[in-house]
Amino acid sequence: MIRTVHMISLCLLVCAIAAARAGAVEDRAYELQCYRSAVSAARDEADVPAPQYAPDREADILHITIDVTPDFKTRTVAGTTSIKFAPIVKPLAELRLDAIDLDVSSVTSSANIEGFNVTDEVITITFEPAIRPGDQTTVTVIYEAEPKQGLYFRTPEMGYPEQDTHLFTQGESHLAPHWYPNYDYPNERSSSEVICRVPKEMTVLSNGRLVSEEVDSETGLKAVTWLQEKPHVNYLIALVAGKLKKIESKYKDIPIAFYTPASLIEYAQNSFKDTADMLEFYEEEIGVPYPWDQYYQAVVQDFVAGGMENTTLTILTERTLHTDETQNIRSSQGLVAHELVHQWFGDYVTCKDWSHTWLNEGFATYYEDLYDGYKNGSDSMLAGLYGTASYLLADRPEHKPIVYRSYRRAGEQFDYRTYSKAGWVLHMLRTELGERMFRKCVKKYLERHALGSVVTEDFRSVIEELTGRSYDRFFDEWIYHGRHPDLKVSYNWSEKDKLAKISIEQTHQVSDKVMLFGFRTKVRFMIGDEIIDRPITIDATQHDFYFLLPGEPKIVRFDPDYGLLANIDFEKPTAMLYEQLEDANDVIGRLRAVDALKKEKDQKTVAKLKDVLNNDPFHAVRERASEALREIRTDEAFEAIAESLDQADARVRLQVVRDIGRFYRPQSLDVIRRTLRNEKNPAILEVAIRNLGLYHHRDTRRLILDYLESRSFRNELASAAVEAIRMSDEPFFIAPLQQTLDQRRMQLPSRSFARGLDTLAHIARNEDEKAKVRDFLAGCVHHPMNRIQAGAIRALGTLGDPRAIPIVETFSSDEPDDAVERAATTALRQLRQRKELVPDEIVRLRETVEKLRKQTEKLADDLDDINKRLDAKEEAGVKKDATEALDSSQGTAQNRNAED
């Protein structure tokens, strides 16, 4: 079936592009129509991924021992990995281990091995006889590796400071096989032991507890052994080793520590300071004690993500470190809290397969919010949820559910659905269940599935067990289907009858992917100082509710407890919105009022918003008022913002400076200059510097160049100058920017340097002569830092010089699986489009044709391989039959001779 589908799609695509090339289509509209029809067929019939499920567990992995010796000069690893296992139900004739590009020199076992086979991705070990169920067996693999992923070096040869030399690993989702062989899926758990041999001045960190440190007198290397005794999943096995420094403390009897590369240790305390407080809060909130031996955090340079919750050892990006000068703008609170609570959700219990990733990430996201509420007050938590909802409620062309199986790669699951939306769903559950019952359900869920694999139904069944209520519909709507409700709410007051009418309509399109929602909420009426709440149930497309009240309310609030993720269109009289702005006890009501009032442009509304900007008791509302004034965009709105720059809270001051920069006028430049003269907070200075790019004056160019050459923490001000140059889009900056990048390539963070390369290409893209810039970029495509290498390739695409195509092609891949290959794919598309001056859709069409052609060739090769295997087996079967017949005839003859 798959082969037929691919051939149909290929034919459609070939017909479309052949017609275009032959001149059969004379206008672009028809050409694009051909493309869309062909690609639609290809996607619908061929490219829909098959559902993904957890693989069978033929053997129980009991323990894994990884003994590695890294070579920091060559960035390679010599390793010996031993895996103890036992077949579960059936005799095991073959054991398959995930192993990517490992150079295997030997495989031994406590059982008899008939042979083993090594491919680029798998080691297959064949046992003869098969191992009986329950028989504990060990296999040992000796190998070497030069990992492209999974284990990452940071060395002087790569451009990192010698004093900060280190390495780190990243296992999730399937990167661990790049540095040791294993069974790599989250439905299996085992204990683990990691031994790492490094120069004696280095520190080694891994999971569990430190067992020993011994220096080998012959090699001079220090062998450090870590043991994780409680079983955990493979992707959580971690290693950090190098020249590190630490600060440490204790929570109860649990050791806690925070490590950084040596040169960064002075900034560690700002990120580490709340760790013990978080542990105390989470133990109380979750109801389950911290389940591991210790909790360490290690900052590494150019980490592949923000953070990773390895069991007992979280690895964090160095970008979480910050100085005191940023005041309350920069904080590690969210990241540290998120990764810490994963020790319960994700480590103590782990999703069985990636379709249930939300059980890891959604819980971590929501408990990050809960700690924010505990630490900074409920208004902070609610405002955070409000900001998250603003992002989630944006309409999207696809409506994937949270639990989703039709993904190609596990990494696709780590998006807004499994983080922010899943966290919001948990907030809705907590709002409906009540805090006490929610805690009870979570505690029971964790205790029941401790050190095990979980699926969504495990959590739902606990809720139903403890509440006695069915939650099938809730989970069906929010977890197994996509999107959210769109609600149109209207209010009318009848003075004669003293009746308030609330009408609610669900206006979103219902389909097989998006359901009609059912939920309970309430409406709040404020009459004078009296608050009247009325519960309502929504279970149809449209409802009208009537409420008898003692008088006309001054404020009407739908979902006042903020427990529903929905687009709510609730038009109210302006006077009611003004009243809502004054309610100091309702932060969500004030935020909603600000957002509603930004549609108005009258002077009274501007004055009201200016008052909120300067006097509201909560910073997030003041920030929102600044944004609203910016969107109003009148002269009065600009003056209101410009006159509100003097803000004690740095977060509000930052927003004001950002919004002033969105007004293109001479007065804005005056405010920017004043900010650059007087402001001390580097985070605010960054915004002001970027805003300089809007103004094409000699003095602004001089300021930008001054900041480009400046020195600051992580050279953040120089990075802001790069952004200003990009915004200015002036060729004037080509020479000075290229010179700065050439001279400061060892000083700028890799992310900033890569951005600088792309900015250089951006401002040179329209120049007639691009050779100098092209050659400079080409000189960076082999940079040992992966991010800079990918950045240089991406920049060649931005530059748009077709002569760079041969350079970029050397890095391309049919199925890109790393940053460099993905950058090459994108750059090639840009360059070919520029060369042929054809629409991007046609470029994609040709790429799809080529991809399908290669897929078809591969299918043909696979079919040919299958036929050869069958022929070989048939031939072997014929020979076997002949041999048996010969043996039989010989045996018969011998028997006859014996009888004679």
PDB file of N, CA, C and O in Angstrom, residues 210-232:
ATOM      1  N   LEU A 210      28.029   9.504  44.754  1.00  0.00           N
ATOM      2  CA  LEU A 210      29.435   9.283  44.450  1.00  0.00           C
ATOM      3  C   LEU A 210      29.925   8.084  45.253  1.00  0.00           C
ATOM      4  O   LEU A 210      29.829   8.051  46.482  1.00  0.00           O
ATOM      5  N   VAL A 211      30.495   7.090  44.549  1.00  0.00           N
ATOM      6  CA  VAL A 211      30.972   5.875  45.205  1.00  0.00           C
ATOM      7  C   VAL A 211      32.460   5.939  45.484  1.00  0.00           C
ATOM      8  O   VAL A 211      32.927   5.608  46.574  1.00  0.00           O
ATOM      9  N   SER A 212      33.236   6.380  44.489  1.00  0.00           N
ATOM     10  CA  SER A 212      34.691   6.380  44.682  1.00  0.00           C
ATOM     11  C   SER A 212      35.371   7.312  43.706  1.00  0.00           C
ATOM     12  O   SER A 212      34.817   7.649  42.652  1.00  0.00           O
ATOM     13  N   GLU A 213      36.572   7.730  44.074  1.00  0.00           N
ATOM     14  CA  GLU A 213      37.485   8.474  43.197  1.00  0.00           C
ATOM     15  C   GLU A 213      38.873   7.889  43.409  1.00  0.00           C
ATOM     16  O   GLU A 213      39.398   7.929  44.518  1.00  0.00           O
ATOM     17  N   GLU A 214      39.462   7.342  42.362  1.00  0.00           N
ATOM     18  CA  GLU A 214      40.772   6.709  42.477  1.00  0.00           C
ATOM     19  C   GLU A 214      41.640   7.124  41.297  1.00  0.00           C
ATOM     20  O   GLU A 214      41.188   7.105  40.146  1.00  0.00           O
ATOM     21  N   VAL A 215      42.910   7.487  41.598  1.00  0.00           N
ATOM     22  CA  VAL A 215      43.844   7.871  40.540  1.00  0.00           C
ATOM     23  C   VAL A 215      44.658   6.655  40.128  1.00  0.00           C
ATOM     24  O   VAL A 215      45.258   5.973  40.970  1.00  0.00           O
ATOM     25  N   ASP A 216      44.672   6.374  38.843  1.00  0.00           N
ATOM     26  CA  ASP A 216      45.448   5.261  38.288  1.00  0.00           C
ATOM     27  C   ASP A 216      46.908   5.705  38.178  1.00  0.00           C
ATOM     28  O   ASP A 216      47.224   6.657  37.459  1.00  0.00           O
ATOM     29  N   SER A 217      47.785   5.015  38.879  1.00  0.00           N
ATOM     30  CA  SER A 217      49.196   5.419  38.903  1.00  0.00           C
ATOM     31  C   SER A 217      49.858   5.285  37.536  1.00  0.00           C
ATOM     32  O   SER A 217      50.826   5.985  37.238  1.00  0.00           O
ATOM     33  N   GLU A 218      49.346   4.396  36.691  1.00  0.00           N
ATOM     34  CA  GLU A 218      49.956   4.209  35.372  1.00  0.00           C
ATOM     35  C   GLU A 218      49.523   5.284  34.384  1.00  0.00           C
ATOM     36  O   GLU A 218      50.351   5.870  33.682  1.00  0.00           O
ATOM     37  N   THR A 219      48.217   5.560  34.329  1.00  0.00           N
ATOM     38  CA  THR A 219      47.722   6.533  33.336  1.00  0.00           C
ATOM     39  C   THR A 219      47.663   7.952  33.898  1.00  0.00           C
ATOM     40  O   THR A 219      47.623   8.922  33.130  1.00  0.00           O
ATOM     41  N   GLY A 220      47.651   8.077  35.221  1.00  0.00           N
ATOM     42  CA  GLY A 220      47.495   9.389  35.838  1.00  0.00           C
ATOM     43  C   GLY A 220      46.070   9.900  35.807  1.00  0.00           C
ATOM     44  O   GLY A 220      45.788  11.010  36.262  1.00  0.00           O
ATOM     45  N   LEU A 221      45.151   9.107  35.262  1.00  0.00           N
ATOM     46  CA  LEU A 221      43.752   9.515  35.179  1.00  0.00           C
ATOM     47  C   LEU A 221      43.007   9.158  36.465  1.00  0.00           C
ATOM     48  O   LEU A 221      43.303   8.141  37.121  1.00  0.00           O
ATOM     49  N   LYS A 222      42.056   9.970  36.787  1.00  0.00           N
ATOM     50  CA  LYS A 222      41.208   9.741  37.958  1.00  0.00           C
ATOM     51  C   LYS A 222      39.937   9.026  37.517  1.00  0.00           C
ATOM     52  O   LYS A 222      39.215   9.516  36.646  1.00  0.00           O
ATOM     53  N   ALA A 223      39.669   7.859  38.111  1.00  0.00           N
ATOM     54  CA  ALA A 223      38.451   7.112  37.815  1.00  0.00           C
ATOM     55  C   ALA A 223      37.404   7.466  38.866  1.00  0.00           C
ATOM     56  O   ALA A 223      37.604   7.218  40.062  1.00  0.00           O
ATOM     57  N   VAL A 224      36.315   8.058  38.419  1.00  0.00           N
ATOM     58  CA  VAL A 224      35.252   8.490  39.323  1.00  0.00           C
ATOM     59  C   VAL A 224      34.015   7.635  39.056  1.00  0.00           C
ATOM     60  O   VAL A 224      33.583   7.514  37.904  1.00  0.00           O
ATOM     61  N   THR A 225      33.467   7.038  40.117  1.00  0.00           N
ATOM     62  CA  THR A 225      32.332   6.130  39.967  1.00  0.00           C
ATOM     63  C   THR A 225      31.097   6.695  40.655  1.00  0.00           C
ATOM     64  O   THR A 225      31.156   7.085  41.831  1.00  0.00           O
ATOM     65  N   TRP A 226      29.998   6.734  39.923  1.00  0.00           N
ATOM     66  CA  TRP A 226      28.691   7.154  40.441  1.00  0.00           C
ATOM     67  C   TRP A 226      27.715   5.991  40.292  1.00  0.00           C
ATOM     68  O   TRP A 226      27.706   5.293  39.279  1.00  0.00           O
ATOM     69  N   LEU A 227      26.847   5.818  41.305  1.00  0.00           N
ATOM     70  CA  LEU A 227      25.884   4.724  41.290  1.00  0.00           C
ATOM     71  C   LEU A 227      24.473   5.251  41.526  1.00  0.00           C
ATOM     72  O   LEU A 227      24.208   5.923  42.531  1.00  0.00           O
ATOM     73  N   GLN A 228      23.579   4.954  40.607  1.00  0.00           N
ATOM     74  CA  GLN A 228      22.152   5.254  40.748  1.00  0.00           C
ATOM     75  C   GLN A 228      21.443   3.931  41.033  1.00  0.00           C
ATOM     76  O   GLN A 228      21.272   3.104  40.142  1.00  0.00           O
ATOM     77  N   GLU A 229      21.048   3.738  42.296  1.00  0.00           N
ATOM     78  CA  GLU A 229      20.527   2.435  42.706  1.00  0.00           C
ATOM     79  C   GLU A 229      19.051   2.245  42.373  1.00  0.00           C
ATOM     80  O   GLU A 229      18.618   1.142  42.040  1.00  0.00           O
ATOM     81  N   LYS A 230      18.246   3.297  42.496  1.00  0.00           N
ATOM     82  CA  LYS A 230      16.844   3.176  42.113  1.00  0.00           C
ATOM     83  C   LYS A 230      16.736   3.203  40.592  1.00  0.00           C
ATOM     84  O   LYS A 230      17.425   3.978  39.931  1.00  0.00           O
ATOM     85  N   PRO A 231      15.874   2.377  40.030  1.00  0.00           N
ATOM     86  CA  PRO A 231      15.795   2.323  38.559  1.00  0.00           C
ATOM     87  C   PRO A 231      15.247   3.605  37.957  1.00  0.00           C
ATOM     88  O   PRO A 231      14.331   4.218  38.492  1.00  0.00           O
ATOM     89  N   HIS A 232      15.821   4.003  36.834  1.00  0.00           N
ATOM     90  CA  HIS A 232      15.344   5.157  36.077  1.00  0.00           C
ATOM     91  C   HIS A 232      15.487   4.843  34.596  1.00  0.00           C
ATOM     92  O   HIS A 232      16.133   3.870  34.213  1.00  0.00           O
TER      93      HIS A 232
END
